[in-house]
Amino acid sequence: MAIQTILVINKSGGLVYQRDFVPNAPRLSSNEYLILAGTLQGIVAIASQITPKSLQLAGKSSAKGGNEPMGSNSAPLVPYMGTLGATTASGAPLGSFLGPDYFNDAFASWNGRGLKHVTTEQNSLFVYHTLTGIKFVAVSTQPTTNAMAVAVAENLLRKTYCLYADYVMKNPFYEAEMPIKCELFDQHLGALVGQL
Amino acid sequence: MALYSFWIFDRHCNCIFDREWTLKTNPSSGTTNSKLNEDTAKLLYGMVFSLRSISQKLGSKDSFNEIKTIATAKYRAHILCTASGLWFILLSDLKQEDLSQVLRYLYSEIYVKTVVYNWLSPVDFAESANEKRGQGFRKIRNRQFLLAVEQFLGPMVN
């Protein structure tokens, strides 16, 4: 599974970052990518609207019975997968994230209802939401519905978020919500995807 | 295995059949061809339509990159688009990874045999030629079809 494209969509649905990693990938114009980002933003909201009735009923009854706590905070944990992107030899500075890898534990997914994963005949598309509303999207060159692959993608995108926090948000020349033009972010993201 | 609902859309963007199960334990629960579901049907159609146009752009130029599944954190939608413009959509839980065989069976063995081969059933579900997209309300009410769908999908609901 190779990563074809990574997109970052800001909280209002605008595309702030787009990068292709596969040389012979089908080229979309930058305008088409902007439309794609806006469409995805809308679909994430729609997907949570059409949650099946039986699930809505089940959610309500369990909230009443109090058997399992429902709510965004109890979103299931995504398992941590291996050493994806454990690049830097010990001692090399890695932003604010200590340790050889950015994180080593299972983490909660904030995306409790929205769109997560789309497969087509040729690609699969993974969406990772952050609590602040930024969406990280990865397009891979193989269709897969495997739960493991989804978890791996989620880990990759969370690491991308870590890189975003370090190299974009701490860049004094970066204006929030604007397109990302940070060289360090490019470099580190390239290295991260190269490891996969 | 859990199925939540089953939808068919025709080439005029109308929902021509919907079946939603509300109780996992009881496969005869839920609604069939309900009017209440129409907004949901439009949202579902819109979601699949937009993702389909996205996937078309992302795929290689020489082949059509058809969409297969859409997963959210709670459910998964399986999609079969036929060349005649019909869409078969099945909503299931996240454990079902690929229901394309089920959808193919629903189309080729049930829809074709009980609706297409039925001379009394309309060929096209649009009321008239100048009907607007998404405005149609005609549904599949063929008893053979309803029975066959119930018999085939019923055991898979819980």
mmCIF file of C-alpha atoms in Angstrom:
data_model
loop_
_atom_site.group_PDB
_atom_site.id
_atom_site.type_symbol
_atom_site.label_atom_id
_atom_site.label_comp_id
_atom_site.label_asym_id
_atom_site.label_seq_id
_atom_site.Cartn_x
_atom_site.Cartn_y
_atom_site.Cartn_z
ATOM 1 C CA MET A 1 0.000 0.000 0.000
ATOM 2 C CA ALA A 2 1.598 3.227 -1.131
ATOM 3 C CA ILE A 3 0.380 6.641 -0.203
ATOM 4 C CA GLN A 4 -0.619 8.558 -3.313
ATOM 5 C CA THR A 5 -1.608 11.900 -1.844
ATOM 6 C CA ILE A 6 -1.882 13.622 1.506
ATOM 7 C CA LEU A 7 -4.232 16.560 1.963
ATOM 8 C CA VAL A 8 -4.782 18.877 4.891
ATOM 9 C CA ILE A 9 -8.190 20.541 5.070
ATOM 10 C CA ASN A 10 -8.709 23.405 7.504
ATOM 11 C CA LYS A 11 -11.694 23.682 9.768
ATOM 12 C CA SER A 12 -13.749 25.687 7.301
ATOM 13 C CA GLY A 13 -13.255 23.184 4.494
ATOM 14 C CA GLY A 14 -10.485 24.909 2.579
ATOM 15 C CA LEU A 15 -7.532 22.982 1.239
ATOM 16 C CA VAL A 16 -4.352 24.201 2.915
ATOM 17 C CA TYR A 17 -1.894 21.510 1.885
ATOM 18 C CA GLN A 18 -1.701 18.968 -0.893
ATOM 19 C CA ARG A 19 1.173 16.764 -1.885
ATOM 20 C CA ASP A 20 1.538 13.823 -4.286
ATOM 21 C CA PHE A 21 3.950 11.056 -3.400
ATOM 22 C CA VAL A 22 3.524 8.759 -6.390
ATOM 23 C CA PRO A 23 5.238 10.058 -9.546
ATOM 24 C CA ASN A 24 2.768 8.601 -12.050
ATOM 25 C CA ALA A 25 -0.347 9.428 -10.096
ATOM 26 C CA PRO A 26 -3.255 10.908 -12.031
ATOM 27 C CA ARG A 27 -2.784 14.647 -11.942
ATOM 28 C CA LEU A 28 -5.581 16.813 -10.699
ATOM 29 C CA SER A 29 -5.459 20.542 -11.169
ATOM 30 C CA SER A 30 -5.163 22.615 -8.002
ATOM 31 C CA ASN A 31 -8.697 23.826 -8.600
ATOM 32 C CA GLU A 32 -9.973 20.248 -8.655
ATOM 33 C CA TYR A 33 -8.205 19.551 -5.380
ATOM 34 C CA LEU A 34 -9.890 22.577 -3.817
ATOM 35 C CA ILE A 35 -13.280 21.303 -4.934
ATOM 36 C CA LEU A 36 -12.410 17.850 -3.612
ATOM 37 C CA ALA A 37 -11.554 19.278 -0.199
ATOM 38 C CA GLY A 38 -14.761 21.276 -0.012
ATOM 39 C CA THR A 39 -16.825 18.271 -1.057
ATOM 40 C CA LEU A 40 -15.193 16.069 1.559
ATOM 41 C CA GLN A 41 -15.968 18.636 4.220
ATOM 42 C CA GLY A 42 -19.642 18.460 3.291
ATOM 43 C CA ILE A 43 -19.702 14.680 3.085
ATOM 44 C CA VAL A 44 -18.248 14.308 6.571
ATOM 45 C CA ALA A 45 -21.264 16.172 7.921
ATOM 46 C CA ILE A 46 -23.759 14.281 5.745
ATOM 47 C CA ALA A 47 -22.346 10.888 6.687
ATOM 48 C CA SER A 48 -23.079 11.517 10.354
ATOM 49 C CA GLN A 49 -26.633 12.639 9.479
ATOM 50 C CA ILE A 50 -27.610 9.366 7.845
ATOM 51 C CA THR A 51 -26.608 7.091 10.695
ATOM 52 C CA PRO A 52 -29.045 4.149 10.545
ATOM 53 C CA LYS A 53 -32.082 4.260 12.805
ATOM 54 C CA SER A 54 -31.258 1.000 14.533
ATOM 55 C CA LEU A 55 -27.919 2.450 15.678
ATOM 56 C CA GLN A 56 -29.597 5.625 16.904
ATOM 57 C CA LEU A 57 -32.055 3.535 18.912
ATOM 58 C CA ALA A 58 -29.300 1.348 20.307
ATOM 59 C CA GLY A 59 -27.307 4.423 21.311
ATOM 60 C CA LYS A 60 -30.297 5.924 23.113
ATOM 61 C CA SER A 61 -31.242 2.797 25.034
ATOM 62 C CA SER A 62 -27.713 2.187 26.266
ATOM 63 C CA ALA A 63 -27.427 5.810 27.369
ATOM 64 C CA LYS A 64 -30.621 5.344 29.386
ATOM 65 C CA GLY A 65 -29.548 2.045 30.870
ATOM 66 C CA GLY A 66 -26.143 3.448 31.632
ATOM 67 C CA ASN A 67 -24.372 0.238 30.718
ATOM 68 C CA GLU A 68 -21.726 1.911 28.625
ATOM 69 C CA PRO A 69 -20.968 5.603 28.667
ATOM 70 C CA MET A 70 -21.782 7.221 25.350
ATOM 71 C CA GLY A 71 -20.309 10.459 24.105
ATOM 72 C CA SER A 72 -17.420 11.771 22.102
ATOM 73 C CA ASN A 73 -14.980 11.178 24.930
ATOM 74 C CA SER A 74 -15.565 7.466 24.944
ATOM 75 C CA ALA A 75 -14.641 7.047 21.287
ATOM 76 C CA PRO A 76 -12.855 3.737 20.754
ATOM 77 C CA LEU A 77 -9.100 3.702 20.991
ATOM 78 C CA VAL A 78 -7.083 3.246 17.840
ATOM 79 C CA PRO A 79 -4.293 0.742 18.467
ATOM 80 C CA TYR A 80 -0.729 1.866 18.016
ATOM 81 C CA MET A 81 0.934 0.044 15.123
ATOM 82 C CA GLY A 82 4.616 -0.779 15.199
ATOM 83 C CA THR A 83 7.332 1.718 14.481
ATOM 84 C CA LEU A 84 5.773 3.513 11.590
ATOM 85 C CA GLY A 85 7.978 6.530 11.062
ATOM 86 C CA ALA A 86 10.390 5.823 13.890
ATOM 87 C CA THR A 87 13.119 7.504 11.970
ATOM 88 C CA THR A 88 15.401 9.558 14.007
ATOM 89 C CA ALA A 89 18.270 7.920 15.786
ATOM 90 C CA SER A 90 18.234 8.681 19.482
ATOM 91 C CA GLY A 91 19.557 12.116 20.239
ATOM 92 C CA ALA A 92 18.333 13.788 17.093
ATOM 93 C CA PRO A 93 15.979 16.638 17.923
ATOM 94 C CA LEU A 94 12.381 15.834 17.173
ATOM 95 C CA GLY A 95 10.436 18.949 17.955
ATOM 96 C CA SER A 96 8.523 18.739 21.176
ATOM 97 C CA PHE A 97 7.853 15.037 20.925
ATOM 98 C CA LEU A 98 10.216 13.132 23.138
ATOM 99 C CA GLY A 99 11.179 9.574 22.510
ATOM 100 C CA PRO A 100 12.157 7.917 19.265
ATOM 101 C CA ASP A 101 8.624 7.842 17.879
ATOM 102 C CA TYR A 102 5.980 10.528 18.341
ATOM 103 C CA PHE A 103 3.716 8.382 20.472
ATOM 104 C CA ASN A 104 3.635 4.778 21.608
ATOM 105 C CA ASP A 105 0.140 4.307 23.005
ATOM 106 C CA ALA A 106 -3.312 3.669 21.726
ATOM 107 C CA PHE A 107 -5.139 6.937 21.169
ATOM 108 C CA ALA A 108 -8.770 7.995 21.084
ATOM 109 C CA SER A 109 -10.328 8.831 17.764
ATOM 110 C CA TRP A 110 -12.287 12.098 17.868
ATOM 111 C CA ASN A 111 -14.240 11.080 14.840
ATOM 112 C CA GLY A 112 -17.194 9.374 16.509
ATOM 113 C CA ARG A 113 -19.745 9.695 13.706
ATOM 114 C CA GLY A 114 -18.310 11.226 10.575
ATOM 115 C CA LEU A 115 -16.743 9.831 7.447
ATOM 116 C CA LYS A 116 -13.650 7.755 8.014
ATOM 117 C CA HIS A 117 -12.747 5.655 5.072
ATOM 118 C CA VAL A 118 -13.778 5.271 1.433
ATOM 119 C CA THR A 119 -12.749 2.533 -0.968
ATOM 120 C CA THR A 120 -13.059 2.523 -4.721
ATOM 121 C CA GLU A 121 -11.847 0.029 -7.298
ATOM 122 C CA GLN A 122 -8.383 1.596 -7.381
ATOM 123 C CA ASN A 123 -7.880 3.688 -4.259
ATOM 124 C CA SER A 124 -8.802 3.989 -0.670
ATOM 125 C CA LEU A 125 -9.166 7.282 1.102
ATOM 126 C CA PHE A 126 -8.687 7.763 4.839
ATOM 127 C CA VAL A 127 -9.847 10.737 6.881
ATOM 128 C CA TYR A 128 -8.458 11.695 10.275
ATOM 129 C CA HIS A 129 -10.247 14.393 12.270
ATOM 130 C CA THR A 130 -8.630 16.415 14.971
ATOM 131 C CA LEU A 131 -10.540 17.908 17.843
ATOM 132 C CA THR A 132 -9.870 21.377 16.458
ATOM 133 C CA GLY A 133 -11.603 20.558 13.174
ATOM 134 C CA ILE A 134 -8.617 20.073 10.896
ATOM 135 C CA LYS A 135 -8.906 17.039 8.627
ATOM 136 C CA PHE A 136 -5.970 15.038 7.377
ATOM 137 C CA VAL A 137 -6.741 12.944 4.315
ATOM 138 C CA ALA A 138 -4.589 10.212 2.811
ATOM 139 C CA VAL A 139 -5.267 8.580 -0.546
ATOM 140 C CA SER A 140 -3.600 5.217 -1.042
ATOM 141 C CA THR A 141 -3.078 3.316 -4.258
ATOM 142 C CA GLN A 142 -4.799 0.121 -3.156
ATOM 143 C CA PRO A 143 -8.384 -0.559 -2.195
ATOM 144 C CA THR A 144 -8.598 -2.118 1.229
ATOM 145 C CA THR A 145 -11.309 -2.384 3.853
ATOM 146 C CA ASN A 146 -9.076 -4.153 6.330
ATOM 147 C CA ALA A 147 -9.384 -2.776 9.868
ATOM 148 C CA MET A 148 -5.606 -3.046 10.234
ATOM 149 C CA ALA A 149 -4.990 -0.859 7.185
ATOM 150 C CA VAL A 150 -7.411 1.742 8.515
ATOM 151 C CA ALA A 151 -5.590 1.766 11.849
ATOM 152 C CA VAL A 152 -2.206 2.103 10.123
ATOM 153 C CA ALA A 153 -3.509 5.024 8.087
ATOM 154 C CA GLU A 154 -4.925 6.630 11.206
ATOM 155 C CA ASN A 155 -1.525 6.319 12.892
ATOM 156 C CA LEU A 156 0.206 7.813 9.879
ATOM 157 C CA LEU A 157 -2.208 10.728 9.796
ATOM 158 C CA ARG A 158 -1.900 11.332 13.502
ATOM 159 C CA LYS A 159 1.860 11.552 13.058
ATOM 160 C CA THR A 160 1.256 13.995 10.234
ATOM 161 C CA TYR A 161 -0.760 16.001 12.731
ATOM 162 C CA CYS A 162 2.187 15.884 15.148
ATOM 163 C CA LEU A 163 4.425 17.212 12.376
ATOM 164 C CA TYR A 164 1.847 19.871 11.601
ATOM 165 C CA ALA A 165 1.828 20.958 15.230
ATOM 166 C CA ASP A 166 5.609 21.186 15.297
ATOM 167 C CA TYR A 167 6.592 22.563 11.928
ATOM 168 C CA VAL A 168 3.548 24.528 10.827
ATOM 169 C CA MET A 169 2.010 25.917 13.979
ATOM 170 C CA LYS A 170 5.387 26.899 15.426
ATOM 171 C CA ASN A 171 6.459 28.630 12.241
ATOM 172 C CA PRO A 172 6.267 32.364 12.984
ATOM 173 C CA PHE A 173 5.642 33.148 9.316
ATOM 174 C CA TYR A 174 2.633 30.887 9.033
ATOM 175 C CA GLU A 175 -0.785 32.496 9.102
ATOM 176 C CA ALA A 176 -3.496 30.279 10.548
ATOM 177 C CA GLU A 177 -6.001 28.786 8.074
ATOM 178 C CA MET A 178 -3.813 29.754 5.113
ATOM 179 C CA PRO A 179 -2.054 27.410 2.665
ATOM 180 C CA ILE A 180 0.969 25.717 4.202
ATOM 181 C CA LYS A 181 4.313 26.623 2.661
ATOM 182 C CA CYS A 182 6.755 25.295 5.228
ATOM 183 C CA GLU A 183 9.904 23.617 4.016
ATOM 184 C CA LEU A 184 10.522 21.690 7.222
ATOM 185 C CA PHE A 185 7.010 20.245 7.167
ATOM 186 C CA ASP A 186 7.568 19.102 3.579
ATOM 187 C CA GLN A 187 10.851 17.462 4.496
ATOM 188 C CA HIS A 188 9.579 15.601 7.516
ATOM 189 C CA LEU A 189 6.364 14.501 5.887
ATOM 190 C CA GLY A 190 8.362 13.159 2.960
ATOM 191 C CA ALA A 191 10.544 11.182 5.346
ATOM 192 C CA LEU A 192 7.517 9.865 7.247
ATOM 193 C CA VAL A 193 5.753 8.634 4.127
ATOM 194 C CA GLY A 194 9.012 7.287 2.741
ATOM 195 C CA GLN A 195 9.245 4.952 5.721
ATOM 196 C CA LEU A 196 5.865 3.390 5.120
ATOM 197 C CA MET B 1 -23.560 -9.873 10.715
ATOM 198 C CA ALA B 2 -25.740 -6.821 10.991
ATOM 199 C CA LEU B 3 -27.572 -5.054 8.202
ATOM 200 C CA TYR B 4 -29.199 -1.693 8.812
ATOM 201 C CA SER B 5 -30.849 -0.770 5.546
ATOM 202 C CA PHE B 6 -31.052 -1.441 1.830
ATOM 203 C CA TRP B 7 -31.703 1.155 -0.874
ATOM 204 C CA ILE B 8 -32.182 1.198 -4.639
ATOM 205 C CA PHE B 9 -31.891 4.381 -6.677
ATOM 206 C CA ASP B 10 -32.793 4.657 -10.342
ATOM 207 C CA ARG B 11 -31.104 6.726 -13.014
ATOM 208 C CA HIS B 12 -33.372 9.700 -12.300
ATOM 209 C CA CYS B 13 -31.823 10.020 -8.816
ATOM 210 C CA ASN B 14 -35.057 8.772 -7.237
ATOM 211 C CA CYS B 15 -35.149 6.273 -4.447
ATOM 212 C CA ILE B 16 -37.271 3.471 -5.892
ATOM 213 C CA PHE B 17 -36.951 1.081 -2.977
ATOM 214 C CA ASP B 18 -35.883 1.331 0.623
ATOM 215 C CA ARG B 19 -35.959 -1.125 3.472
ATOM 216 C CA GLU B 20 -34.759 -0.192 6.926
ATOM 217 C CA TRP B 21 -34.509 -2.565 9.875
ATOM 218 C CA THR B 22 -34.780 -0.947 13.281
ATOM 219 C CA LEU B 23 -34.407 -3.873 15.651
ATOM 220 C CA LYS B 24 -31.427 -6.111 15.247
ATOM 221 C CA THR B 25 -33.181 -8.976 16.969
ATOM 222 C CA ASN B 26 -36.273 -8.885 14.780
ATOM 223 C CA PRO B 27 -35.745 -9.092 11.017
ATOM 224 C CA SER B 28 -39.377 -8.226 10.315
ATOM 225 C CA SER B 29 -39.134 -4.890 12.150
ATOM 226 C CA GLY B 30 -38.533 -1.589 10.442
ATOM 227 C CA THR B 31 -40.015 0.170 7.452
ATOM 228 C CA THR B 32 -40.391 -0.574 3.758
ATOM 229 C CA ASN B 33 -40.776 2.185 1.171
ATOM 230 C CA SER B 34 -41.563 4.721 3.863
ATOM 231 C CA LYS B 35 -42.150 8.352 2.979
ATOM 232 C CA LEU B 36 -40.345 9.428 6.110
ATOM 233 C CA ASN B 37 -37.104 8.102 4.753
ATOM 234 C CA GLU B 38 -37.068 10.361 1.745
ATOM 235 C CA ASP B 39 -34.787 13.020 3.219
ATOM 236 C CA THR B 40 -32.390 10.368 4.345
ATOM 237 C CA ALA B 41 -32.532 8.901 0.861
ATOM 238 C CA LYS B 42 -31.610 12.245 -0.672
ATOM 239 C CA LEU B 43 -28.697 12.725 1.711
ATOM 240 C CA LEU B 44 -27.456 9.206 1.020
ATOM 241 C CA TYR B 45 -27.768 9.744 -2.722
ATOM 242 C CA GLY B 46 -25.888 13.024 -2.476
ATOM 243 C CA MET B 47 -23.101 11.528 -0.426
ATOM 244 C CA VAL B 48 -22.547 8.649 -2.831
ATOM 245 C CA PHE B 49 -22.829 10.942 -5.843
ATOM 246 C CA SER B 50 -20.177 13.352 -4.543
ATOM 247 C CA LEU B 51 -17.786 10.624 -3.491
ATOM 248 C CA ARG B 52 -18.297 8.933 -6.834
ATOM 249 C CA SER B 53 -17.249 12.056 -8.697
ATOM 250 C CA ILE B 54 -14.228 12.394 -6.416
ATOM 251 C CA SER B 55 -13.159 8.802 -7.008
ATOM 252 C CA GLN B 56 -13.598 9.256 -10.734
ATOM 253 C CA LYS B 57 -11.061 12.085 -10.660
ATOM 254 C CA LEU B 58 -8.621 10.241 -8.409
ATOM 255 C CA GLY B 59 -8.490 7.114 -10.535
ATOM 256 C CA SER B 60 -6.509 6.636 -13.713
ATOM 257 C CA LYS B 61 -7.887 8.253 -16.834
ATOM 258 C CA ASP B 62 -8.506 5.148 -18.957
ATOM 259 C CA SER B 63 -10.777 3.247 -16.582
ATOM 260 C CA PHE B 64 -13.752 4.286 -14.521
ATOM 261 C CA ASN B 65 -12.867 4.163 -10.840
ATOM 262 C CA GLU B 66 -16.143 2.950 -9.341
ATOM 263 C CA ILE B 67 -16.816 3.526 -5.663
ATOM 264 C CA LYS B 68 -17.262 0.392 -3.524
ATOM 265 C CA THR B 69 -17.604 1.161 0.167
ATOM 266 C CA ILE B 70 -17.923 4.182 2.431
ATOM 267 C CA ALA B 71 -17.175 3.724 6.116
ATOM 268 C CA THR B 72 -17.864 6.053 8.993
ATOM 269 C CA ALA B 73 -17.073 5.386 12.628
ATOM 270 C CA LYS B 74 -20.447 3.662 13.070
ATOM 271 C CA TYR B 75 -21.518 1.968 9.866
ATOM 272 C CA ARG B 76 -20.350 1.001 6.404
ATOM 273 C CA ALA B 77 -22.184 1.554 3.121
ATOM 274 C CA HIS B 78 -21.622 -0.923 0.300
ATOM 275 C CA ILE B 79 -22.378 0.334 -3.184
ATOM 276 C CA LEU B 80 -23.058 -1.330 -6.514
ATOM 277 C CA CYS B 81 -23.577 0.926 -9.531
ATOM 278 C CA THR B 82 -24.888 -0.838 -12.615
ATOM 279 C CA ALA B 83 -24.274 0.332 -16.170
ATOM 280 C CA SER B 84 -27.977 1.113 -16.534
ATOM 281 C CA GLY B 85 -27.681 3.754 -13.828
ATOM 282 C CA LEU B 86 -29.173 1.803 -10.930
ATOM 283 C CA TRP B 87 -27.520 2.045 -7.548
ATOM 284 C CA PHE B 88 -27.826 -0.673 -4.944
ATOM 285 C CA ILE B 89 -26.726 0.458 -1.494
ATOM 286 C CA LEU B 90 -26.524 -1.691 1.606
ATOM 287 C CA LEU B 91 -25.724 -0.268 5.034
ATOM 288 C CA SER B 92 -24.071 -2.694 7.440
ATOM 289 C CA ASP B 93 -21.957 -2.647 10.565
ATOM 290 C CA LEU B 94 -18.194 -2.190 10.345
ATOM 291 C CA LYS B 95 -17.424 -5.907 10.590
ATOM 292 C CA GLN B 96 -18.711 -6.550 7.067
ATOM 293 C CA GLU B 97 -15.749 -5.830 4.837
ATOM 294 C CA ASP B 98 -17.136 -6.713 1.445
ATOM 295 C CA LEU B 99 -20.760 -7.315 0.552
ATOM 296 C CA SER B 100 -20.339 -6.871 -3.187
ATOM 297 C CA GLN B 101 -21.392 -10.471 -3.800
ATOM 298 C CA VAL B 102 -24.591 -9.904 -1.858
ATOM 299 C CA LEU B 103 -25.326 -6.769 -3.872
ATOM 300 C CA ARG B 104 -24.599 -8.539 -7.125
ATOM 301 C CA TYR B 105 -26.999 -11.322 -6.135
ATOM 302 C CA LEU B 106 -29.687 -8.781 -5.212
ATOM 303 C CA TYR B 107 -29.336 -7.227 -8.647
ATOM 304 C CA SER B 108 -28.936 -10.235 -10.918
ATOM 305 C CA GLU B 109 -31.082 -12.813 -9.152
ATOM 306 C CA ILE B 110 -33.737 -10.742 -7.435
ATOM 307 C CA TYR B 111 -34.142 -7.380 -9.172
ATOM 308 C CA VAL B 112 -33.740 -8.694 -12.700
ATOM 309 C CA LYS B 113 -35.950 -11.746 -12.170
ATOM 310 C CA THR B 114 -38.794 -10.146 -10.262
ATOM 311 C CA VAL B 115 -38.858 -6.565 -11.551
ATOM 312 C CA VAL B 116 -37.259 -6.514 -14.990
ATOM 313 C CA TYR B 117 -38.830 -9.787 -16.191
ATOM 314 C CA ASN B 118 -42.196 -8.719 -14.809
ATOM 315 C CA TRP B 119 -44.274 -7.289 -17.663
ATOM 316 C CA LEU B 120 -46.612 -5.460 -15.326
ATOM 317 C CA SER B 121 -43.834 -3.596 -13.597
ATOM 318 C CA PRO B 122 -42.846 -0.219 -15.084
ATOM 319 C CA VAL B 123 -39.676 -0.232 -17.144
ATOM 320 C CA ASP B 124 -38.763 3.220 -15.997
ATOM 321 C CA PHE B 125 -39.822 4.473 -12.611
ATOM 322 C CA ALA B 126 -40.164 8.100 -13.673
ATOM 323 C CA GLU B 127 -43.789 9.239 -13.923
ATOM 324 C CA SER B 128 -43.317 11.364 -17.053
ATOM 325 C CA ALA B 129 -40.513 12.572 -19.276
ATOM 326 C CA ASN B 130 -40.433 16.100 -17.841
ATOM 327 C CA GLU B 131 -40.326 14.989 -14.228
ATOM 328 C CA LYS B 132 -37.531 16.709 -12.347
ATOM 329 C CA ARG B 133 -34.649 14.791 -10.834
ATOM 330 C CA GLY B 134 -35.320 13.535 -7.359
ATOM 331 C CA GLN B 135 -39.002 14.455 -7.594
ATOM 332 C CA GLY B 136 -40.324 10.990 -8.340
ATOM 333 C CA PHE B 137 -42.221 9.024 -5.748
ATOM 334 C CA ARG B 138 -42.963 5.783 -7.511
ATOM 335 C CA LYS B 139 -41.585 2.774 -5.638
ATOM 336 C CA ILE B 140 -41.169 -0.912 -6.313
ATOM 337 C CA ARG B 141 -44.275 -2.488 -4.803
ATOM 338 C CA ASN B 142 -43.985 -5.827 -6.555
ATOM 339 C CA ARG B 143 -44.896 -8.517 -4.032
ATOM 340 C CA GLN B 144 -42.499 -11.090 -5.463
ATOM 341 C CA PHE B 145 -39.661 -8.623 -5.122
ATOM 342 C CA LEU B 146 -40.516 -7.632 -1.554
ATOM 343 C CA LEU B 147 -40.804 -11.289 -0.586
ATOM 344 C CA ALA B 148 -37.532 -12.276 -2.236
ATOM 345 C CA VAL B 149 -35.648 -9.384 -0.597
ATOM 346 C CA GLU B 150 -37.107 -10.270 2.796
ATOM 347 C CA GLN B 151 -36.196 -13.918 2.394
ATOM 348 C CA PHE B 152 -32.672 -13.208 1.232
ATOM 349 C CA LEU B 153 -31.703 -10.373 3.579
ATOM 350 C CA GLY B 154 -33.824 -11.313 6.605
ATOM 351 C CA PRO B 155 -31.432 -13.962 7.966
ATOM 352 C CA MET B 156 -28.519 -11.504 7.708
ATOM 353 C CA VAL B 157 -30.093 -8.685 9.702
ATOM 354 C CA ASN B 158 -29.167 -9.525 13.272
#
